[in-house]
Amino acid sequence: MEYEDPFANALTQLASITDILSVDPEYYEMLKSPIREITVSLPLKLSNGNVVTFTGYRVQHNNARGPYKGGIRYHPKVSLSEVKALSMWMTWKSALIDIPFGGAKGGITVDPKKLTNDELERLTRKYVDAIEEEIGPEVDIPAPDLNTNAQTMAWIMNEYSRLKGHNVPSVVTGKPIELGGSEGRNAATGRGAGICVREAVQSFLHKDVKDVTVAVQGFGNVGTNTVKTLMGMGAKIIAISDVVGGARSKSSSGHFEQSFDELLDRSTKAGSVCKIAEVEEISNSELLESDVDVLIPAALENQITERNATKIRAKLIVEAANGPTTPMADKILGRMGVNIVPDILANSGGVLVSYFEWVQNLNRDHWSEEAVNDRLEGKMKKAFYDVLSYSRKDNIDLRRAALVLAVGRVVSAMRLSGWH
Ligand code: NAD
């Protein structure tokens, strides 16, 4: 049975490029383990008077290229192994999209749906109090991830600023615009994923994006903005899912014909995309096995494994989520001729616009949405074609090509600054 421990998967991926990129064993050893792993206990008095202790993590993988950077996730399945894997992927992602950040990740093992808004705010502030010494604008800059959003970032910024005695907007990114957030940050990950889909469809399927069918797993920040971007490009979205279940369009054309705003509004009101009238309810497994040109996992890791890889019918997978494909599934899909745009490339639009936000905060500046989106488009396309040409030159898959480029940049920074 395949080992689905996320950190073990991240190490397998790192090991998969050592035959191409000769990494000095000393640096390889340093890259295998995060520099710092912080685990904190967060006792919280609930509104019913009971006290529950939650566990929080912040893992800092590598900062050779700049301050640690990475999101904070609230989920009942958050574990140290998961946060370690995500922190390593952040190091590669920042290097690949070529911004001066390292990699980190954080999380709290909690089901946020079971807490009130007030409890969530107090839990977030407790987490900041516990890790305050380890974060900061030049040290480690958190951002949103699964089940956290601009409001969570506003609480983090406010608590950190309170502890420091002055306003520090650049300690987090993904903030509300009113508090120094960047235009375009909320949509950035999905927008970047959409750009990757468009370019990959041209490069591998030799089609225009408006002529392809797409299924998207996950309808949160990344999933909705990916769908919105692709609908804007004219792609045909035929199935979408969320944690409750999946929805396949029942329209005569086979794809969702309503506008994106209507789709979002209806799914919000119904409580799930699968509860909208005029859709056929399907399971999440059925969604992954949809007969489409492009499959976009945009929810959780370990969704495409050795158990379902052979059932995938899409010709192209664009990993908007982190770690959705296990190494074993990767091999199976490779043999099936399925091209995969890896997570560290496909979802790097988020950290890229987070970097833009940090730069704006440090300069007390505010860019227009058009300026942000233009820069996002330019950087995403450059990273996509750098990876594509490397993969074609060395005849390797996109994941290994992306990793070789990213790890090579990190090792070079370590070597130049004398990390030994
Ligand atoms: P989110 O909390 O906004 O949305 C998550 C979505 O996934 C929700 O629609 C939820 O219902 C759905 N979901 C949860 N469990 C599911 C399951 N078992 N099956 C199907 N759907 C399920 O989170 P997000 O920010 O959109 O993050 C999604 C993924 O993208 C994560 O892997 C995250 O690490 C990655 N990511 C996010 C960002 C960002 O900027 N938010 C950046 C890079 C990568």
PDB file of N, CA and C in Angstrom, residues 120-211:
ATOM      1  N   LEU A 120     -13.120  31.623  17.204  1.00  0.00           N
ATOM      2  CA  LEU A 120     -12.066  31.559  16.169  1.00  0.00           C
ATOM      3  C   LEU A 120     -11.103  32.737  16.295  1.00  0.00           C
ATOM      4  N   GLU A 121     -11.656  33.913  16.557  1.00  0.00           N
ATOM      5  CA  GLU A 121     -10.805  35.096  16.709  1.00  0.00           C
ATOM      6  C   GLU A 121      -9.874  34.924  17.910  1.00  0.00           C
ATOM      7  N   ARG A 122     -10.423  34.432  19.035  1.00  0.00           N
ATOM      8  CA  ARG A 122      -9.589  34.287  20.228  1.00  0.00           C
ATOM      9  C   ARG A 122      -8.524  33.204  20.017  1.00  0.00           C
ATOM     10  N   LEU A 123      -8.897  32.136  19.296  1.00  0.00           N
ATOM     11  CA  LEU A 123      -7.917  31.071  19.007  1.00  0.00           C
ATOM     12  C   LEU A 123      -6.779  31.621  18.134  1.00  0.00           C
ATOM     13  N   THR A 124      -7.155  32.418  17.127  1.00  0.00           N
ATOM     14  CA  THR A 124      -6.152  33.001  16.220  1.00  0.00           C
ATOM     15  C   THR A 124      -5.197  33.910  17.008  1.00  0.00           C
ATOM     16  N   ARG A 125      -5.752  34.717  17.900  1.00  0.00           N
ATOM     17  CA  ARG A 125      -4.908  35.635  18.688  1.00  0.00           C
ATOM     18  C   ARG A 125      -3.987  34.846  19.616  1.00  0.00           C
ATOM     19  N   LYS A 126      -4.467  33.738  20.187  1.00  0.00           N
ATOM     20  CA  LYS A 126      -3.633  32.899  21.061  1.00  0.00           C
ATOM     21  C   LYS A 126      -2.474  32.306  20.265  1.00  0.00           C
ATOM     22  N   TYR A 127      -2.784  31.898  19.054  1.00  0.00           N
ATOM     23  CA  TYR A 127      -1.748  31.312  18.171  1.00  0.00           C
ATOM     24  C   TYR A 127      -0.661  32.355  17.897  1.00  0.00           C
ATOM     25  N   VAL A 128      -1.088  33.585  17.609  1.00  0.00           N
ATOM     26  CA  VAL A 128      -0.111  34.660  17.348  1.00  0.00           C
ATOM     27  C   VAL A 128       0.722  34.927  18.609  1.00  0.00           C
ATOM     28  N   ASP A 129       0.077  34.968  19.766  1.00  0.00           N
ATOM     29  CA  ASP A 129       0.823  35.195  21.018  1.00  0.00           C
ATOM     30  C   ASP A 129       1.901  34.112  21.182  1.00  0.00           C
ATOM     31  N   ALA A 130       1.559  32.874  20.783  1.00  0.00           N
ATOM     32  CA  ALA A 130       2.484  31.761  20.987  1.00  0.00           C
ATOM     33  C   ALA A 130       3.654  31.770  20.005  1.00  0.00           C
ATOM     34  N   ILE A 131       3.461  32.317  18.803  1.00  0.00           N
ATOM     35  CA  ILE A 131       4.546  32.258  17.801  1.00  0.00           C
ATOM     36  C   ILE A 131       5.123  33.639  17.487  1.00  0.00           C
ATOM     37  N   GLU A 132       4.713  34.643  18.252  1.00  0.00           N
ATOM     38  CA  GLU A 132       5.085  36.038  17.976  1.00  0.00           C
ATOM     39  C   GLU A 132       6.588  36.244  17.745  1.00  0.00           C
ATOM     40  N   GLU A 133       7.406  35.556  18.561  1.00  0.00           N
ATOM     41  CA  GLU A 133       8.867  35.731  18.470  1.00  0.00           C
ATOM     42  C   GLU A 133       9.415  35.184  17.160  1.00  0.00           C
ATOM     43  N   GLU A 134       8.679  34.278  16.530  1.00  0.00           N
ATOM     44  CA  GLU A 134       9.216  33.572  15.353  1.00  0.00           C
ATOM     45  C   GLU A 134       8.721  34.144  14.034  1.00  0.00           C
ATOM     46  N   ILE A 135       7.768  35.107  14.070  1.00  0.00           N
ATOM     47  CA  ILE A 135       7.288  35.691  12.817  1.00  0.00           C
ATOM     48  C   ILE A 135       7.651  37.174  12.760  1.00  0.00           C
ATOM     49  N   GLY A 136       7.416  37.816  11.640  1.00  0.00           N
ATOM     50  CA  GLY A 136       7.732  39.242  11.490  1.00  0.00           C
ATOM     51  C   GLY A 136       8.014  39.546  10.030  1.00  0.00           C
ATOM     52  N   PRO A 137       7.916  40.813   9.618  1.00  0.00           N
ATOM     53  CA  PRO A 137       8.040  41.182   8.206  1.00  0.00           C
ATOM     54  C   PRO A 137       9.365  40.773   7.554  1.00  0.00           C
ATOM     55  N   GLU A 138      10.434  40.670   8.348  1.00  0.00           N
ATOM     56  CA  GLU A 138      11.726  40.266   7.777  1.00  0.00           C
ATOM     57  C   GLU A 138      12.078  38.841   8.189  1.00  0.00           C
ATOM     58  N   VAL A 139      11.146  38.168   8.898  1.00  0.00           N
ATOM     59  CA  VAL A 139      11.463  36.853   9.473  1.00  0.00           C
ATOM     60  C   VAL A 139      10.609  35.759   8.845  1.00  0.00           C
ATOM     61  N   ASP A 140       9.314  35.894   8.979  1.00  0.00           N
ATOM     62  CA  ASP A 140       8.380  34.862   8.526  1.00  0.00           C
ATOM     63  C   ASP A 140       7.010  35.524   8.393  1.00  0.00           C
ATOM     64  N   ILE A 141       6.431  35.416   7.199  1.00  0.00           N
ATOM     65  CA  ILE A 141       5.211  36.172   6.886  1.00  0.00           C
ATOM     66  C   ILE A 141       4.070  35.206   6.525  1.00  0.00           C
ATOM     67  N   PRO A 142       3.120  34.989   7.437  1.00  0.00           N
ATOM     68  CA  PRO A 142       1.986  34.092   7.134  1.00  0.00           C
ATOM     69  C   PRO A 142       1.015  34.658   6.079  1.00  0.00           C
ATOM     70  N   ALA A 143       0.111  33.795   5.636  1.00  0.00           N
ATOM     71  CA  ALA A 143      -0.902  34.143   4.610  1.00  0.00           C
ATOM     72  C   ALA A 143      -2.077  33.175   4.769  1.00  0.00           C
ATOM     73  N   PRO A 144      -3.169  33.379   4.028  1.00  0.00           N
ATOM     74  CA  PRO A 144      -4.305  32.447   4.152  1.00  0.00           C
ATOM     75  C   PRO A 144      -4.034  31.100   3.470  1.00  0.00           C
ATOM     76  N   ASP A 145      -4.719  30.081   3.941  1.00  0.00           N
ATOM     77  CA  ASP A 145      -4.735  28.759   3.293  1.00  0.00           C
ATOM     78  C   ASP A 145      -6.105  28.156   3.610  1.00  0.00           C
ATOM     79  N   LEU A 146      -6.180  26.856   3.593  1.00  0.00           N
ATOM     80  CA  LEU A 146      -7.448  26.163   3.820  1.00  0.00           C
ATOM     81  C   LEU A 146      -8.170  26.691   5.071  1.00  0.00           C
ATOM     82  N   ASN A 147      -9.404  27.131   4.908  1.00  0.00           N
ATOM     83  CA  ASN A 147     -10.261  27.594   6.011  1.00  0.00           C
ATOM     84  C   ASN A 147      -9.766  28.837   6.744  1.00  0.00           C
ATOM     85  N   THR A 148      -8.833  29.554   6.181  1.00  0.00           N
ATOM     86  CA  THR A 148      -8.469  30.876   6.732  1.00  0.00           C
ATOM     87  C   THR A 148      -8.617  31.887   5.594  1.00  0.00           C
ATOM     88  N   ASN A 149      -8.799  33.150   5.954  1.00  0.00           N
ATOM     89  CA  ASN A 149      -9.098  34.144   4.919  1.00  0.00           C
ATOM     90  C   ASN A 149      -8.620  35.528   5.348  1.00  0.00           C
ATOM     91  N   ALA A 150      -9.058  36.553   4.629  1.00  0.00           N
ATOM     92  CA  ALA A 150      -8.607  37.925   4.907  1.00  0.00           C
ATOM     93  C   ALA A 150      -8.936  38.325   6.346  1.00  0.00           C
ATOM     94  N   GLN A 151     -10.085  37.880   6.856  1.00  0.00           N
ATOM     95  CA  GLN A 151     -10.451  38.218   8.245  1.00  0.00           C
ATOM     96  C   GLN A 151      -9.444  37.610   9.231  1.00  0.00           C
ATOM     97  N   THR A 152      -9.053  36.357   8.981  1.00  0.00           N
ATOM     98  CA  THR A 152      -8.061  35.708   9.863  1.00  0.00           C
ATOM     99  C   THR A 152      -6.756  36.515   9.836  1.00  0.00           C
ATOM    100  N   MET A 153      -6.368  36.973   8.645  1.00  0.00           N
ATOM    101  CA  MET A 153      -5.121  37.744   8.523  1.00  0.00           C
ATOM    102  C   MET A 153      -5.238  39.085   9.253  1.00  0.00           C
ATOM    103  N   ALA A 154      -6.442  39.672   9.234  1.00  0.00           N
ATOM    104  CA  ALA A 154      -6.647  40.950   9.932  1.00  0.00           C
ATOM    105  C   ALA A 154      -6.438  40.753  11.436  1.00  0.00           C
ATOM    106  N   TRP A 155      -6.951  39.622  11.985  1.00  0.00           N
ATOM    107  CA  TRP A 155      -6.766  39.347  13.423  1.00  0.00           C
ATOM    108  C   TRP A 155      -5.271  39.149  13.721  1.00  0.00           C
ATOM    109  N   ILE A 156      -4.585  38.428  12.837  1.00  0.00           N
ATOM    110  CA  ILE A 156      -3.144  38.176  13.062  1.00  0.00           C
ATOM    111  C   ILE A 156      -2.384  39.497  13.062  1.00  0.00           C
ATOM    112  N   MET A 157      -2.681  40.321  12.059  1.00  0.00           N
ATOM    113  CA  MET A 157      -1.988  41.618  11.969  1.00  0.00           C
ATOM    114  C   MET A 157      -2.262  42.453  13.216  1.00  0.00           C
ATOM    115  N   ASN A 158      -3.513  42.476  13.641  1.00  0.00           N
ATOM    116  CA  ASN A 158      -3.869  43.310  14.792  1.00  0.00           C
ATOM    117  C   ASN A 158      -3.209  42.795  16.074  1.00  0.00           C
ATOM    118  N   GLU A 159      -3.188  41.486  16.268  1.00  0.00           N
ATOM    119  CA  GLU A 159      -2.601  40.938  17.496  1.00  0.00           C
ATOM    120  C   GLU A 159      -1.086  41.170  17.504  1.00  0.00           C
ATOM    121  N   TYR A 160      -0.461  40.932  16.365  1.00  0.00           N
ATOM    122  CA  TYR A 160       0.999  41.137  16.280  1.00  0.00           C
ATOM    123  C   TYR A 160       1.322  42.617  16.508  1.00  0.00           C
ATOM    124  N   SER A 161       0.547  43.510  15.896  1.00  0.00           N
ATOM    125  CA  SER A 161       0.775  44.953  16.047  1.00  0.00           C
ATOM    126  C   SER A 161       0.575  45.373  17.508  1.00  0.00           C
ATOM    127  N   ARG A 162      -0.440  44.799  18.158  1.00  0.00           N
ATOM    128  CA  ARG A 162      -0.709  45.104  19.573  1.00  0.00           C
ATOM    129  C   ARG A 162       0.508  44.716  20.431  1.00  0.00           C
ATOM    130  N   LEU A 163       1.072  43.527  20.143  1.00  0.00           N
ATOM    131  CA  LEU A 163       2.225  43.060  20.928  1.00  0.00           C
ATOM    132  C   LEU A 163       3.451  43.932  20.685  1.00  0.00           C
ATOM    133  N   LYS A 164       3.590  44.447  19.460  1.00  0.00           N
ATOM    134  CA  LYS A 164       4.765  45.265  19.114  1.00  0.00           C
ATOM    135  C   LYS A 164       4.568  46.736  19.480  1.00  0.00           C
ATOM    136  N   GLY A 165       3.325  47.124  19.700  1.00  0.00           N
ATOM    137  CA  GLY A 165       3.063  48.517  20.083  1.00  0.00           C
ATOM    138  C   GLY A 165       2.978  49.484  18.906  1.00  0.00           C
ATOM    139  N   HIS A 166       2.990  48.966  17.705  1.00  0.00           N
ATOM    140  CA  HIS A 166       2.788  49.825  16.525  1.00  0.00           C
ATOM    141  C   HIS A 166       2.221  48.988  15.380  1.00  0.00           C
ATOM    142  N   ASN A 167       1.693  49.665  14.363  1.00  0.00           N
ATOM    143  CA  ASN A 167       1.013  48.977  13.269  1.00  0.00           C
ATOM    144  C   ASN A 167       2.016  48.291  12.332  1.00  0.00           C
ATOM    145  N   VAL A 168       1.851  46.970  12.125  1.00  0.00           N
ATOM    146  CA  VAL A 168       2.815  46.235  11.276  1.00  0.00           C
ATOM    147  C   VAL A 168       2.067  45.468  10.183  1.00  0.00           C
ATOM    148  N   PRO A 169       1.589  46.165   9.132  1.00  0.00           N
ATOM    149  CA  PRO A 169       0.806  45.453   8.107  1.00  0.00           C
ATOM    150  C   PRO A 169       1.614  44.373   7.381  1.00  0.00           C
ATOM    151  N   SER A 170       2.937  44.581   7.236  1.00  0.00           N
ATOM    152  CA  SER A 170       3.730  43.647   6.419  1.00  0.00           C
ATOM    153  C   SER A 170       4.028  42.325   7.122  1.00  0.00           C
ATOM    154  N   VAL A 171       3.444  42.079   8.320  1.00  0.00           N
ATOM    155  CA  VAL A 171       3.670  40.792   8.988  1.00  0.00           C
ATOM    156  C   VAL A 171       2.838  39.667   8.375  1.00  0.00           C
ATOM    157  N   VAL A 172       1.748  40.025   7.692  1.00  0.00           N
ATOM    158  CA  VAL A 172       0.942  39.014   6.993  1.00  0.00           C
ATOM    159  C   VAL A 172       0.526  39.538   5.624  1.00  0.00           C
ATOM    160  N   THR A 173       0.231  38.615   4.725  1.00  0.00           N
ATOM    161  CA  THR A 173      -0.345  39.006   3.435  1.00  0.00           C
ATOM    162  C   THR A 173      -1.705  38.337   3.299  1.00  0.00           C
ATOM    163  N   GLY A 174      -2.470  38.811   2.306  1.00  0.00           N
ATOM    164  CA  GLY A 174      -3.830  38.297   2.153  1.00  0.00           C
ATOM    165  C   GLY A 174      -4.781  39.024   3.088  1.00  0.00           C
ATOM    166  N   LYS A 175      -4.411  40.246   3.480  1.00  0.00           N
ATOM    167  CA  LYS A 175      -5.244  41.056   4.391  1.00  0.00           C
ATOM    168  C   LYS A 175      -6.401  41.692   3.607  1.00  0.00           C
ATOM    169  N   PRO A 176      -7.399  42.203   4.343  1.00  0.00           N
ATOM    170  CA  PRO A 176      -8.428  42.998   3.651  1.00  0.00           C
ATOM    171  C   PRO A 176      -7.763  44.235   3.024  1.00  0.00           C
ATOM    172  N   ILE A 177      -8.304  44.674   1.901  1.00  0.00           N
ATOM    173  CA  ILE A 177      -7.727  45.829   1.195  1.00  0.00           C
ATOM    174  C   ILE A 177      -7.628  47.035   2.137  1.00  0.00           C
ATOM    175  N   GLU A 178      -8.667  47.204   2.968  1.00  0.00           N
ATOM    176  CA  GLU A 178      -8.719  48.375   3.875  1.00  0.00           C
ATOM    177  C   GLU A 178      -7.561  48.391   4.856  1.00  0.00           C
ATOM    178  N   LEU A 179      -6.943  47.226   5.097  1.00  0.00           N
ATOM    179  CA  LEU A 179      -5.848  47.160   6.078  1.00  0.00           C
ATOM    180  C   LEU A 179      -4.491  46.980   5.400  1.00  0.00           C
ATOM    181  N   GLY A 180      -4.412  47.315   4.115  1.00  0.00           N
ATOM    182  CA  GLY A 180      -3.121  47.194   3.420  1.00  0.00           C
ATOM    183  C   GLY A 180      -3.019  45.964   2.540  1.00  0.00           C
ATOM    184  N   GLY A 181      -4.140  45.265   2.346  1.00  0.00           N
ATOM    185  CA  GLY A 181      -4.119  44.121   1.435  1.00  0.00           C
ATOM    186  C   GLY A 181      -3.939  44.574  -0.009  1.00  0.00           C
ATOM    187  N   SER A 182      -3.488  43.636  -0.854  1.00  0.00           N
ATOM    188  CA  SER A 182      -3.274  43.998  -2.258  1.00  0.00           C
ATOM    189  C   SER A 182      -4.529  43.751  -3.077  1.00  0.00           C
ATOM    190  N   GLU A 183      -4.764  44.623  -4.026  1.00  0.00           N
ATOM    191  CA  GLU A 183      -5.778  44.344  -5.051  1.00  0.00           C
ATOM    192  C   GLU A 183      -5.364  43.022  -5.697  1.00  0.00           C
ATOM    193  N   GLY A 184      -6.329  42.208  -6.016  1.00  0.00           N
ATOM    194  CA  GLY A 184      -6.031  40.983  -6.777  1.00  0.00           C
ATOM    195  C   GLY A 184      -5.483  39.832  -5.954  1.00  0.00           C
ATOM    196  N   ARG A 185      -5.208  40.006  -4.637  1.00  0.00           N
ATOM    197  CA  ARG A 185      -4.615  38.898  -3.866  1.00  0.00           C
ATOM    198  C   ARG A 185      -5.608  37.766  -3.667  1.00  0.00           C
ATOM    199  N   ASN A 186      -6.862  38.119  -3.366  1.00  0.00           N
ATOM    200  CA  ASN A 186      -7.863  37.098  -3.085  1.00  0.00           C
ATOM    201  C   ASN A 186      -8.026  36.140  -4.270  1.00  0.00           C
ATOM    202  N   ALA A 187      -7.958  36.706  -5.479  1.00  0.00           N
ATOM    203  CA  ALA A 187      -8.192  35.879  -6.666  1.00  0.00           C
ATOM    204  C   ALA A 187      -6.900  35.296  -7.234  1.00  0.00           C
ATOM    205  N   ALA A 188      -5.750  35.690  -6.672  1.00  0.00           N
ATOM    206  CA  ALA A 188      -4.471  35.438  -7.353  1.00  0.00           C
ATOM    207  C   ALA A 188      -4.148  33.966  -7.607  1.00  0.00           C
ATOM    208  N   THR A 189      -4.420  33.093  -6.618  1.00  0.00           N
ATOM    209  CA  THR A 189      -4.033  31.686  -6.802  1.00  0.00           C
ATOM    210  C   THR A 189      -4.856  31.075  -7.936  1.00  0.00           C
ATOM    211  N   GLY A 190      -6.171  31.332  -7.905  1.00  0.00           N
ATOM    212  CA  GLY A 190      -7.039  30.796  -8.947  1.00  0.00           C
ATOM    213  C   GLY A 190      -6.742  31.417 -10.306  1.00  0.00           C
ATOM    214  N   ARG A 191      -6.409  32.690 -10.304  1.00  0.00           N
ATOM    215  CA  ARG A 191      -6.088  33.371 -11.560  1.00  0.00           C
ATOM    216  C   ARG A 191      -4.812  32.782 -12.171  1.00  0.00           C
ATOM    217  N   GLY A 192      -3.823  32.568 -11.305  1.00  0.00           N
ATOM    218  CA  GLY A 192      -2.558  31.971 -11.767  1.00  0.00           C
ATOM    219  C   GLY A 192      -2.781  30.561 -12.283  1.00  0.00           C
ATOM    220  N   ALA A 193      -3.643  29.797 -11.575  1.00  0.00           N
ATOM    221  CA  ALA A 193      -3.940  28.428 -12.030  1.00  0.00           C
ATOM    222  C   ALA A 193      -4.618  28.472 -13.396  1.00  0.00           C
ATOM    223  N   GLY A 194      -5.528  29.439 -13.576  1.00  0.00           N
ATOM    224  CA  GLY A 194      -6.220  29.593 -14.870  1.00  0.00           C
ATOM    225  C   GLY A 194      -5.232  29.897 -15.990  1.00  0.00           C
ATOM    226  N   ILE A 195      -4.241  30.729 -15.701  1.00  0.00           N
ATOM    227  CA  ILE A 195      -3.215  31.057 -16.713  1.00  0.00           C
ATOM    228  C   ILE A 195      -2.435  29.784 -17.082  1.00  0.00           C
ATOM    229  N   CYS A 196      -2.118  28.967 -16.068  1.00  0.00           N
ATOM    230  CA  CYS A 196      -1.407  27.702 -16.341  1.00  0.00           C
ATOM    231  C   CYS A 196      -2.259  26.776 -17.194  1.00  0.00           C
ATOM    232  N   VAL A 197      -3.573  26.708 -16.895  1.00  0.00           N
ATOM    233  CA  VAL A 197      -4.463  25.855 -17.695  1.00  0.00           C
ATOM    234  C   VAL A 197      -4.419  26.314 -19.150  1.00  0.00           C
ATOM    235  N   ARG A 198      -4.584  27.634 -19.371  1.00  0.00           N
ATOM    236  CA  ARG A 198      -4.621  28.169 -20.742  1.00  0.00           C
ATOM    237  C   ARG A 198      -3.334  27.810 -21.503  1.00  0.00           C
ATOM    238  N   GLU A 199      -2.182  28.031 -20.860  1.00  0.00           N
ATOM    239  CA  GLU A 199      -0.910  27.778 -21.545  1.00  0.00           C
ATOM    240  C   GLU A 199      -0.679  26.277 -21.749  1.00  0.00           C
ATOM    241  N   ALA A 200      -1.073  25.455 -20.742  1.00  0.00           N
ATOM    242  CA  ALA A 200      -0.858  24.012 -20.847  1.00  0.00           C
ATOM    243  C   ALA A 200      -1.763  23.395 -21.906  1.00  0.00           C
ATOM    244  N   VAL A 201      -2.980  23.910 -22.013  1.00  0.00           N
ATOM    245  CA  VAL A 201      -3.914  23.410 -23.033  1.00  0.00           C
ATOM    246  C   VAL A 201      -3.323  23.654 -24.428  1.00  0.00           C
ATOM    247  N   GLN A 202      -2.742  24.845 -24.610  1.00  0.00           N
ATOM    248  CA  GLN A 202      -2.120  25.161 -25.909  1.00  0.00           C
ATOM    249  C   GLN A 202      -0.906  24.267 -26.162  1.00  0.00           C
ATOM    250  N   SER A 203      -0.081  24.102 -25.118  1.00  0.00           N
ATOM    251  CA  SER A 203       1.183  23.389 -25.285  1.00  0.00           C
ATOM    252  C   SER A 203       1.017  21.889 -25.435  1.00  0.00           C
ATOM    253  N   PHE A 204       0.049  21.296 -24.710  1.00  0.00           N
ATOM    254  CA  PHE A 204      -0.060  19.831 -24.717  1.00  0.00           C
ATOM    255  C   PHE A 204      -1.240  19.324 -25.525  1.00  0.00           C
ATOM    256  N   LEU A 205      -2.369  20.053 -25.479  1.00  0.00           N
ATOM    257  CA  LEU A 205      -3.550  19.555 -26.193  1.00  0.00           C
ATOM    258  C   LEU A 205      -3.707  20.255 -27.543  1.00  0.00           C
ATOM    259  N   HIS A 206      -2.854  21.279 -27.774  1.00  0.00           N
ATOM    260  CA  HIS A 206      -2.878  22.044 -29.025  1.00  0.00           C
ATOM    261  C   HIS A 206      -4.282  22.564 -29.343  1.00  0.00           C
ATOM    262  N   LYS A 207      -4.913  23.088 -28.291  1.00  0.00           N
ATOM    263  CA  LYS A 207      -6.274  23.630 -28.437  1.00  0.00           C
ATOM    264  C   LYS A 207      -6.320  24.994 -27.794  1.00  0.00           C
ATOM    265  N   ASP A 208      -7.393  25.704 -28.096  1.00  0.00           N
ATOM    266  CA  ASP A 208      -7.637  26.953 -27.384  1.00  0.00           C
ATOM    267  C   ASP A 208      -8.409  26.603 -26.104  1.00  0.00           C
ATOM    268  N   VAL A 209      -8.174  27.376 -25.047  1.00  0.00           N
ATOM    269  CA  VAL A 209      -8.807  27.046 -23.764  1.00  0.00           C
ATOM    270  C   VAL A 209     -10.333  27.055 -23.861  1.00  0.00           C
ATOM    271  N   LYS A 210     -10.888  27.826 -24.802  1.00  0.00           N
ATOM    272  CA  LYS A 210     -12.358  27.863 -24.877  1.00  0.00           C
ATOM    273  C   LYS A 210     -12.944  26.576 -25.482  1.00  0.00           C
ATOM    274  N   ASP A 211     -12.057  25.734 -26.014  1.00  0.00           N
ATOM    275  CA  ASP A 211     -12.543  24.484 -26.606  1.00  0.00           C
ATOM    276  C   ASP A 211     -12.346  23.272 -25.693  1.00  0.00           C
TER     277      ASP A 211
END
